[in-house]
């Protein structure tokens, strides 16, 4: 007996029910695929941002002095040039960027503001951030620190100070012994990240300028950028072994934003996915129960002829499976088409937590991920059918045939 | 040799105690191997109920039923299913063909259930299709058939596995005289070749005359005037 063919005949016999069932499953799958495709692309861009901001690996002093006030406490990594030089010889390493973090007050004739600064390598720093740190009109002399003591400000900080490119500004910090050090700098441009903490309060100067102001060549961290992200864990382990008195961390260990946003989105998408699965489950239970009720005479006949309940059960599940497969293919096609349409339309998302700017919606299409989610959905469909048909094989034959 | 079936004081009640309907009231009868028994009676007299109990698709409320000497009350659901599959052929009042199976598949189905080889199945089914004038219809689905054709398919499905007991509930209701005759002839052949017994509920004098013996039911009781 060709059971699949008989299942197909049964499916075709009940057109409206089948179409509504197909649409329920396909729509559910489309929503799941679009939602998770969006989630994956969001995680990817968050990772990208985390890596570009922090570097794949970060070397810090393994025993930073306890916080005491003043800014020198952040500058604990000495002898970093030696580490930097040795890392340059590793072919996995693309860039090694020193960063010296300090804080103080920035002053011009109109205004003053608290700043959080990084002393950086002026040639290399802006090359690693990509779209996550957009610079505006940064003057060329910025990259030649011997001539000028330049500063680049977060775009909002520049606005707060009412400062324009070329203006002279004063950076003041509290030295470790309590006296105030200051240095005059020229505004060479601004940058923008979209995060208020960065755009409103941060600035960058060259490492040379920072050293002059701080009175030390120590830095806070070395950020290591790799050619390929997948080399990070191995290199992290090697460096941790070979270097003394430092701690080698990955960007994940340092990036709080990534973890916060990811856990928020995990929950949102998790709940959304669960709701869709529950809705599909209930809808299928409902339609399959109705269908089996309408077919109780046929079930009773099969049973009267001596068909084992398992066989009857299997036939119903086979029908559910075939409907599930068809709906899944439909749903994948819907999702695939919709993803392309959305990606091409450049729709914008509202700003995520902690950001002032939205970002373009991008939806990933990956077949393993399509298959996995479809499998989950088909399992739900079959589970619902199992539940809905479970009792039908126990009907009273005589009553059903009466 | 035990009787094919023997019923002793079988009763069947429906509904709650307060408003109980008694469909069968202490019916006793026996059917021998190779016997044709007609059951007569007006509508609602309990014929279908009696056939369902004999066919192991319903349970009596009280009384003893032995099928081929086996006490039916002792059988569990799975054993009842196996007995139906192996021993009993049903001809239902409303045909009850499987809608998604073709004529061929409907008739072949009982052989499939009993693990008969595809080759033998083909031979048997084609033979009975020819006898019952259904060869042209073998690839049709039940909804494409007339009432008479469906009933003939139902008869073929019941007889194809050569059951020891055939239970027929008003088998000739939608058949013309010619096909009723062919059907009865087939039953008689089965009866003579394999000793099959028949329990037939019918109003059709032609069918009743064909039987060896008849009983009458009235309000669930055996009517001795018949
Ligand atoms: N499932 C049922 N529930 C309640 N009463 C029933 C049921 N099946 C049959 N009856 C009643 O039992 C009696 C006998 O019915 P049935 O055996 O179908 O008679 P017949 O086949 O002779 O027309 C009728 O009064 C009928 O209403
Ligand atoms: Mg009846």
XYZ file of C-alpha atoms and ligand atoms in Angstrom:
656
model
C 0.000 0.000 0.000
C 1.412 3.349 -1.002
C 0.814 5.237 2.240
C 2.479 8.506 1.183
C 0.245 8.611 -1.903
C -2.821 7.920 0.238
C -1.691 10.664 2.630
C -1.393 13.065 -0.311
C -4.897 12.132 -1.513
C -6.218 12.786 1.983
C -4.445 16.136 2.105
C -5.847 17.187 -1.264
C -9.325 16.051 -0.231
C -9.526 18.794 2.377
C -8.350 21.875 0.487
C -9.401 24.784 2.694
C -8.196 23.198 5.890
C -4.887 22.340 4.309
C -4.364 25.813 2.894
C -5.053 27.464 6.238
C -2.729 25.015 7.985
C -0.011 25.614 5.400
C -0.318 29.358 5.843
C -0.184 29.170 9.632
C 3.017 27.136 9.563
C 4.608 29.085 6.710
C 3.845 32.432 8.334
C 5.196 31.229 11.657
C 8.364 30.022 9.984
C 8.775 33.275 8.060
C 8.510 35.244 11.311
C 11.017 32.956 13.023
C 13.492 33.148 10.144
C 13.236 36.913 9.755
C 13.495 37.482 13.513
C 16.458 35.209 13.987
C 18.150 36.411 10.791
C 17.913 39.927 12.120
C 19.160 38.798 15.504
C 22.191 37.089 13.963
C 23.114 40.147 11.944
C 22.720 42.337 15.031
C 25.010 40.073 17.056
C 27.483 40.097 14.232
C 27.626 43.856 14.048
C 27.858 44.059 17.831
C 30.804 41.671 17.704
C 32.344 43.662 14.918
C 31.976 46.819 16.969
C 33.392 45.133 20.056
C 36.420 43.849 18.168
C 37.052 47.108 16.383
C 36.715 49.169 19.529
C 38.745 47.033 21.903
C 40.945 44.980 19.588
C 40.781 41.196 19.396
C 43.074 40.907 22.386
C 43.973 43.412 25.064
C 47.109 43.389 27.201
C 46.890 45.165 30.553
C 49.014 45.145 33.668
C 47.943 42.120 35.651
C 48.021 43.921 38.959
C 46.844 47.504 38.469
C 47.503 49.646 41.530
C 44.395 50.182 43.617
C 42.294 53.223 42.692
C 43.452 56.260 44.587
C 42.215 59.261 42.647
C 44.245 61.189 40.132
C 44.790 59.750 36.711
C 48.105 57.971 36.976
C 46.462 54.912 38.433
C 45.268 53.942 34.973
C 48.750 54.033 33.481
C 50.275 50.854 34.760
C 51.634 49.121 31.648
C 55.343 49.913 31.308
C 57.851 48.328 28.982
C 55.058 47.951 26.426
C 57.288 48.888 23.503
C 59.112 45.570 23.852
C 55.855 43.645 23.742
C 54.701 45.710 20.772
C 57.901 45.030 18.830
C 57.740 41.309 19.481
C 54.084 41.191 18.411
C 54.907 42.936 15.149
C 56.908 39.838 14.222
C 53.871 37.589 14.591
C 52.232 37.164 11.209
C 48.791 36.710 12.760
C 48.961 40.240 14.127
C 47.788 43.165 12.013
C 48.212 46.080 14.418
C 49.290 46.666 17.991
C 47.849 49.908 19.314
C 48.935 51.444 22.594
C 46.261 53.363 24.492
C 46.736 55.552 27.545
C 43.511 56.406 29.342
C 43.281 59.447 31.576
C 40.743 62.016 32.640
C 40.651 65.698 33.385
C 39.156 69.037 32.452
C 39.143 70.624 28.988
C 38.931 74.384 28.922
C 38.603 77.133 26.326
C 37.711 80.798 26.616
C 33.971 80.066 26.843
C 33.592 76.788 28.561
C 35.000 73.819 30.380
C 34.063 70.166 30.495
C 35.192 66.941 32.071
C 36.856 64.607 29.596
C 37.916 60.991 29.354
C 40.913 60.841 27.077
C 42.925 58.280 25.216
C 46.496 58.819 24.196
C 46.763 56.903 20.951
C 48.927 56.136 17.951
C 47.715 58.949 15.671
C 48.675 57.141 12.461
C 46.883 53.895 13.185
C 44.055 54.580 15.621
C 41.402 55.737 13.172
C 42.100 52.852 10.819
C 40.692 50.162 13.061
C 37.283 51.490 14.045
C 35.652 51.312 10.641
C 32.061 52.517 10.644
C 31.969 52.571 14.428
C 34.009 55.735 14.755
C 33.455 58.237 11.977
C 35.816 61.167 11.831
C 35.074 64.581 10.393
C 37.728 66.851 8.913
C 40.623 65.562 10.975
C 43.529 67.681 9.815
C 46.667 66.104 8.465
C 49.006 67.559 11.086
C 47.241 65.306 13.595
C 49.383 62.502 12.355
C 52.621 64.412 12.897
C 52.740 64.913 16.644
C 56.220 66.419 16.675
C 54.920 69.559 14.988
C 51.583 69.982 16.683
C 49.895 69.068 19.862
C 46.549 68.218 18.360
C 43.333 66.957 19.915
C 40.384 65.182 18.301
C 37.109 65.543 20.201
C 33.910 63.558 20.429
C 31.467 65.504 18.302
C 29.198 66.453 21.208
C 32.116 67.519 23.379
C 33.203 69.915 20.632
C 29.663 71.307 20.512
C 29.553 71.692 24.290
C 32.758 73.713 24.130
C 31.560 75.585 21.061
C 34.937 74.770 19.563
C 35.752 74.573 15.862
C 38.711 73.074 14.069
C 41.834 75.111 14.603
C 40.795 76.435 18.035
C 43.233 76.275 20.906
C 42.120 74.371 23.969
C 43.691 73.543 27.312
C 43.773 70.077 28.882
C 44.189 70.033 32.664
C 44.849 66.965 34.754
C 45.566 66.291 38.392
C 49.038 64.788 38.808
C 49.720 61.951 41.243
C 51.303 64.331 43.713
C 48.278 66.628 43.685
C 49.516 69.448 41.472
C 47.660 70.420 38.269
C 49.414 69.771 34.935
C 48.212 71.389 31.784
C 48.976 71.518 28.100
C 47.682 73.573 25.169
C 46.280 71.632 22.208
C 44.775 72.552 18.853
C 41.439 71.078 17.729
C 42.176 68.926 14.679
C 38.728 67.445 14.129
C 35.933 65.414 15.658
C 34.683 61.859 15.678
C 31.339 60.258 16.228
C 30.338 56.833 17.458
C 26.626 57.174 18.193
C 27.047 56.321 21.864
C 26.502 59.321 24.145
C 29.242 58.227 26.578
C 31.762 58.439 23.758
C 30.476 61.385 21.728
C 29.799 63.621 24.760
C 32.838 63.070 26.930
C 35.838 61.587 25.143
C 38.801 62.935 23.266
C 42.013 61.632 21.750
C 45.516 62.999 21.688
C 48.694 61.482 20.365
C 50.621 59.249 22.709
C 53.475 61.809 22.660
C 51.172 64.600 23.754
C 49.695 62.383 26.446
C 53.150 61.456 27.749
C 54.155 65.098 27.911
C 51.029 65.957 29.904
C 51.108 62.893 32.132
C 54.831 62.842 32.711
C 55.066 59.128 31.999
C 55.471 56.800 29.014
C 53.307 54.182 30.660
C 50.051 53.272 28.977
C 46.815 51.598 30.044
C 46.572 48.854 27.458
C 47.880 47.417 24.250
C 45.092 46.558 21.813
C 46.007 43.764 19.419
C 44.205 43.561 16.082
C 44.485 40.290 14.194
C 44.168 39.344 10.541
C 41.647 36.690 11.463
C 39.381 36.615 14.498
C 39.597 32.864 14.840
C 43.278 33.083 15.799
C 42.430 35.066 18.914
C 41.977 32.237 21.466
C 45.248 30.506 20.537
C 47.245 33.728 20.572
C 45.640 34.762 23.845
C 46.809 31.519 25.456
C 50.329 31.832 23.992
C 50.760 35.419 25.113
C 49.412 34.760 28.571
C 52.076 32.053 28.878
C 55.028 33.943 27.433
C 54.475 37.386 28.944
C 55.053 38.069 32.607
C 53.147 40.452 34.831
C 50.431 41.171 32.277
C 46.936 39.939 31.735
C 45.814 39.075 28.196
C 42.097 39.469 27.701
C 39.728 38.953 24.807
C 37.401 41.702 23.606
C 34.422 39.752 24.954
C 35.888 39.929 28.429
C 36.081 43.697 28.116
C 32.933 44.610 26.216
C 30.059 45.173 28.593
C 27.822 46.665 25.899
C 28.011 43.524 23.798
C 26.893 41.330 26.665
C 24.157 43.708 27.761
C 22.651 44.137 24.320
C 23.048 40.458 23.471
C 21.307 39.283 26.600
C 18.503 41.781 26.034
C 18.015 40.644 22.440
C 18.340 36.992 23.425
C 15.398 37.445 25.740
C 13.303 39.458 23.291
C 13.831 37.036 20.428
C 13.563 34.014 22.704
C 10.147 35.081 23.974
C 9.022 36.040 20.482
C 10.137 32.693 19.066
C 8.445 30.812 21.874
C 5.186 32.680 21.293
C 5.274 31.861 17.588
C 5.931 28.189 18.322
C 3.086 28.084 20.848
C 0.699 29.760 18.402
C 1.632 27.275 15.675
C 1.293 24.397 18.133
C -2.197 25.460 19.209
C -3.364 26.172 15.675
C -2.187 22.762 14.473
C -3.662 20.949 17.462
C -6.937 22.653 16.698
C -7.105 21.956 12.966
C -5.850 18.392 13.298
C -8.361 17.599 16.070
C -11.139 18.924 13.907
C -9.934 16.974 10.891
C -9.634 13.709 12.794
C -13.063 14.265 14.315
C -14.511 14.687 10.838
C -12.771 11.499 9.779
C -13.814 9.360 12.743
C -15.945 7.127 10.499
C -12.920 6.317 8.373
C -10.846 5.676 11.494
C -13.566 3.372 12.845
C -13.699 1.485 9.538
C -9.942 0.960 9.468
C -10.144 -0.253 13.023
C -13.094 -2.590 12.284
C -11.055 -4.122 9.465
C -8.376 -4.956 12.019
C -5.897 -2.107 11.481
C -3.620 -1.578 14.464
C -4.021 1.821 16.165
C -0.326 2.521 15.531
C -0.900 2.248 11.768
C -3.834 4.669 11.892
C -1.796 6.993 14.051
C 1.172 6.806 11.692
C -1.014 7.729 8.718
C -2.166 10.909 10.412
C 1.369 11.815 11.398
C 2.520 11.180 7.833
C -0.075 13.656 6.606
C 1.053 16.206 9.208
C 4.654 15.641 8.179
C 3.915 16.180 4.489
C 1.954 19.348 5.256
C 4.777 20.449 7.570
C 7.439 19.909 4.896
C 5.450 21.762 2.246
C 4.700 24.644 4.603
C 8.343 24.788 5.611
C 9.515 25.105 2.035
C 6.926 27.831 1.487
C 7.995 29.610 4.679
C 11.661 29.488 3.648
C 10.813 30.989 0.272
C 8.748 33.751 1.931
C 11.519 34.508 4.409
C 14.208 34.417 1.730
C 12.317 36.841 -0.491
C 11.356 39.137 2.384
C 14.945 39.182 3.700
C 16.275 40.265 0.335
C 13.586 42.924 0.013
C 14.330 44.301 3.491
C 18.101 44.244 2.951
C 17.710 46.144 -0.298
C 15.247 48.682 1.108
C 17.696 49.940 3.775
C 15.033 50.276 6.433
C 16.398 51.736 9.662
C 16.114 50.305 13.171
C 15.499 52.641 16.100
C 18.579 53.173 18.292
C 19.439 50.201 20.524
C 19.954 50.769 24.244
C 22.810 53.196 24.928
C 22.913 54.549 21.388
C 21.646 57.759 19.842
C 21.512 56.491 16.287
C 19.582 53.715 14.593
C 21.208 51.367 12.138
C 20.102 49.778 8.883
C 18.107 46.564 9.257
C 20.025 43.697 7.799
C 18.721 40.154 7.830
C 21.050 37.207 7.525
C 20.147 34.304 5.269
C 22.030 31.195 6.223
C 20.874 27.768 5.120
C 22.073 25.776 8.161
C 20.112 28.184 10.285
C 17.063 27.889 7.987
C 17.255 24.102 8.238
C 17.643 24.096 12.005
C 14.648 26.364 12.603
C 12.538 24.468 10.067
C 13.386 21.247 11.858
C 12.276 22.731 15.161
C 9.025 23.873 13.567
C 8.318 20.523 11.909
C 8.926 18.876 15.270
C 6.372 21.217 16.826
C 3.886 20.462 14.027
C 4.320 16.710 14.450
C 4.112 17.021 18.230
C 0.851 18.946 17.887
C -0.517 16.305 15.492
C 0.503 13.500 17.840
C -1.335 15.194 20.646
C -4.401 15.942 18.528
C -4.737 12.416 17.115
C -3.752 10.545 20.252
C -7.306 9.915 21.406
C -8.878 9.292 18.022
C -7.575 5.745 17.768
C -9.467 4.910 20.945
C -12.886 5.811 19.604
C -15.849 3.480 19.977
C -16.067 1.887 16.542
C -19.767 1.037 16.704
C -20.713 4.579 17.715
C -18.571 6.161 15.048
C -20.102 3.950 12.350
C -23.701 4.335 13.572
C -16.497 -28.941 16.995
C -17.765 -25.742 18.650
C -20.380 -23.556 16.973
C -18.987 -20.693 14.868
C -20.547 -18.387 17.366
C -22.867 -18.772 20.284
C -24.625 -15.980 22.180
C -26.146 -16.625 25.552
C -28.521 -14.003 27.037
C -26.739 -11.064 25.420
C -28.098 -7.653 26.428
C -27.037 -4.175 25.412
C -28.149 -1.006 27.156
C -27.396 2.549 26.153
C -27.471 5.724 28.188
C -27.562 6.455 31.927
C -29.593 4.273 34.291
C -32.501 6.730 34.570
C -33.227 6.892 30.846
C -31.774 3.625 29.680
C -32.443 2.337 26.178
C -32.318 -1.421 25.835
C -31.135 -2.208 22.329
C -30.798 -5.952 22.961
C -32.623 -7.904 25.621
C -31.232 -11.340 26.499
C -30.681 -12.556 22.970
C -29.405 -16.116 22.614
C -28.525 -17.785 19.372
C -25.905 -19.944 17.766
C -24.490 -20.031 14.295
C -22.861 -23.178 12.939
C -19.906 -23.443 10.622
C -21.122 -22.875 7.067
C -24.514 -21.549 8.106
C -26.346 -18.604 6.512
C -28.455 -16.803 9.098
C -30.795 -13.933 8.232
C -31.767 -11.410 10.881
C -35.045 -9.678 10.247
C -36.756 -6.948 12.140
C -38.053 -3.416 11.806
C -35.792 -0.429 12.047
C -34.579 0.126 15.602
C -35.142 -3.492 16.606
C -31.458 -4.041 17.415
C -30.124 -5.755 14.287
C -27.062 -3.507 13.903
C -26.334 -3.702 17.606
C -26.380 -7.483 17.461
C -24.110 -7.569 14.405
C -21.643 -5.131 16.007
C -21.349 -7.293 19.080
C -20.885 -10.432 16.980
C -18.291 -8.615 14.863
C -16.234 -7.586 17.931
C -16.699 -3.883 17.318
C -19.016 -3.394 20.293
C -19.252 -4.847 23.781
C -22.405 -6.395 25.244
C -23.640 -5.037 28.575
C -24.170 -8.593 29.804
C -24.281 -12.176 28.557
C -21.758 -14.624 27.131
C -20.377 -14.660 23.645
C -18.172 -17.425 22.266
C -16.535 -17.109 18.880
C -15.063 -20.371 17.592
C -15.172 -21.578 21.175
C -13.213 -18.585 22.500
C -14.815 -16.585 25.308
C -14.821 -13.114 23.749
C -15.069 -11.375 27.117
C -11.546 -12.625 27.872
C -9.996 -10.883 24.849
C -8.170 -7.592 25.190
C -8.458 -4.808 22.603
C -5.428 -5.977 20.671
C -6.678 -9.570 20.473
C -10.108 -8.365 19.348
C -8.363 -6.366 16.624
C -6.413 -9.436 15.511
C -9.584 -11.591 15.415
C -11.388 -8.981 13.332
C -8.469 -8.867 10.946
C -8.118 -12.619 10.542
C -11.607 -14.066 11.003
C -14.288 -11.521 10.270
C -15.413 -9.814 7.068
C -17.717 -6.795 7.375
C -20.219 -5.526 4.865
C -21.397 -2.202 6.228
C -24.765 -0.630 5.706
C -23.174 2.588 4.441
C -20.328 0.898 2.537
C -17.608 2.625 4.580
C -14.987 2.562 1.862
C -11.751 4.385 2.654
C -12.117 7.676 0.744
C -8.439 8.093 -0.144
C -8.042 4.528 -1.439
C -8.920 3.456 -4.956
C -11.306 0.572 -5.584
C -8.312 -1.717 -6.010
C -6.661 -0.501 -2.803
C -9.867 -0.760 -0.781
C -10.317 -4.375 -1.808
C -6.642 -5.266 -1.426
C -6.383 -3.675 2.005
C -7.547 -6.691 4.110
C -4.982 -8.868 2.303
C -2.265 -6.340 3.042
C -3.260 -6.383 6.705
C -2.897 -10.146 6.680
C 0.527 -10.007 5.014
C -0.490 -11.657 1.746
C 2.148 -11.263 -0.975
C 1.662 -8.549 -3.595
C 1.513 -11.145 -6.365
C -1.251 -13.189 -4.728
C -3.080 -10.014 -3.762
C -3.081 -8.861 -7.354
C -4.442 -12.168 -8.573
C -7.199 -12.355 -5.961
C -8.278 -8.735 -6.336
C -8.422 -8.864 -10.124
C -10.495 -12.002 -9.981
C -13.076 -10.564 -7.633
C -13.106 -7.256 -9.574
C -14.019 -9.208 -12.688
C -16.717 -11.229 -10.965
C -18.329 -8.128 -9.497
C -18.143 -6.137 -12.717
C -15.710 -3.582 -11.275
C -12.614 -4.055 -13.447
C -13.191 -0.760 -15.281
C -13.481 0.989 -11.945
C -10.385 -0.335 -10.231
C -8.488 2.959 -10.302
C -11.435 5.090 -9.243
C -11.866 6.620 -5.828
C -15.055 5.823 -3.872
C -16.557 9.274 -4.492
C -16.464 8.561 -8.238
C -18.667 5.462 -7.849
C -22.429 4.944 -7.748
C -24.054 3.605 -4.576
C -24.361 0.132 -6.072
C -20.727 0.097 -7.140
C -19.618 1.143 -3.685
C -21.629 -1.627 -2.112
C -20.058 -4.158 -4.467
C -16.621 -2.902 -3.499
C -17.688 -3.266 0.133
C -18.749 -6.861 -0.521
C -15.486 -7.602 -2.313
C -13.484 -6.137 0.551
C -15.348 -8.307 3.062
C -14.987 -11.552 1.086
C -11.478 -11.190 -0.379
C -9.680 -12.551 2.674
C -12.026 -15.567 2.931
C -13.111 -14.914 6.487
C -14.708 -17.580 8.666
C -17.495 -15.201 9.593
C -19.103 -12.601 7.346
C -21.241 -9.961 8.954
C -23.463 -8.022 6.578
C -25.709 -5.150 7.617
C -28.370 -4.689 4.935
C -25.967 -5.570 2.117
C -28.482 -5.329 -0.724
C -29.922 -1.913 0.191
C -28.315 -0.173 -2.784
C -27.968 -3.122 -5.155
C -30.072 -4.081 -8.135
C -31.350 -7.606 -8.464
C -28.566 -8.782 -10.763
C -25.774 -7.614 -8.493
C -27.528 -8.891 -5.383
C -27.628 -12.240 -7.065
C -23.915 -12.122 -7.959
C -23.072 -11.060 -4.409
C -25.036 -13.890 -2.891
C -23.443 -16.323 -5.298
C -19.999 -15.200 -4.232
C -20.966 -15.647 -0.625
C -22.271 -19.086 -1.332
C -19.016 -20.068 -3.063
C -17.029 -18.886 -0.076
C -19.413 -20.756 2.137
C -19.027 -23.989 0.225
C -15.274 -23.818 -0.313
C -14.218 -22.689 3.162
C -17.183 -23.252 5.438
C -17.672 -19.543 6.033
C -20.655 -18.588 8.171
C -22.903 -15.609 7.396
C -24.870 -13.302 9.614
C -27.000 -11.062 7.455
C -29.383 -8.333 8.582
C -31.816 -7.684 5.767
C -35.320 -6.716 4.730
C -34.817 -8.052 1.222
C -36.976 -11.184 0.724
C -34.616 -12.300 -2.015
C -31.707 -12.274 0.423
C -33.707 -13.783 3.260
C -34.936 -16.628 1.062
C -31.370 -17.388 0.176
C -30.451 -18.009 3.821
C -30.578 -21.322 5.634
C -32.367 -19.967 8.656
C -33.857 -16.737 9.866
C -34.520 -15.065 13.190
C -36.536 -11.965 13.934
C -35.839 -9.169 16.374
C -38.455 -6.894 17.866
C -37.511 -4.222 20.387
C -34.283 -6.013 21.115
C -35.881 -9.412 21.775
C -35.960 -12.555 19.722
C -39.396 -12.681 18.150
C -40.505 -16.308 18.256
C -43.454 -15.788 15.928
C -41.108 -15.667 12.935
N -25.056 4.624 20.400
C -26.352 4.515 20.773
N -26.789 5.248 21.823
C -28.078 5.154 22.217
N -28.957 4.366 21.646
C -28.589 3.615 20.595
C -27.263 3.646 20.116
N -27.144 2.791 19.066
C -28.399 2.250 18.913
N -29.239 2.744 19.825
C -30.639 2.367 19.980
O -30.714 0.959 20.063
C -31.853 0.481 19.371
C -31.402 -0.509 18.323
O -30.690 0.150 17.285
P -30.048 -0.596 16.045
O -29.300 -1.780 16.542
O -29.346 0.358 15.215
O -31.359 -1.117 15.271
P -31.534 -1.558 13.751
O -30.198 -1.814 13.181
O -32.375 -2.798 13.837
O -32.258 -0.474 13.073
C -32.527 1.711 18.771
O -33.604 2.069 19.641
C -31.465 2.748 18.782
O -32.053 4.014 18.947
Mg -29.255 -0.978 11.472
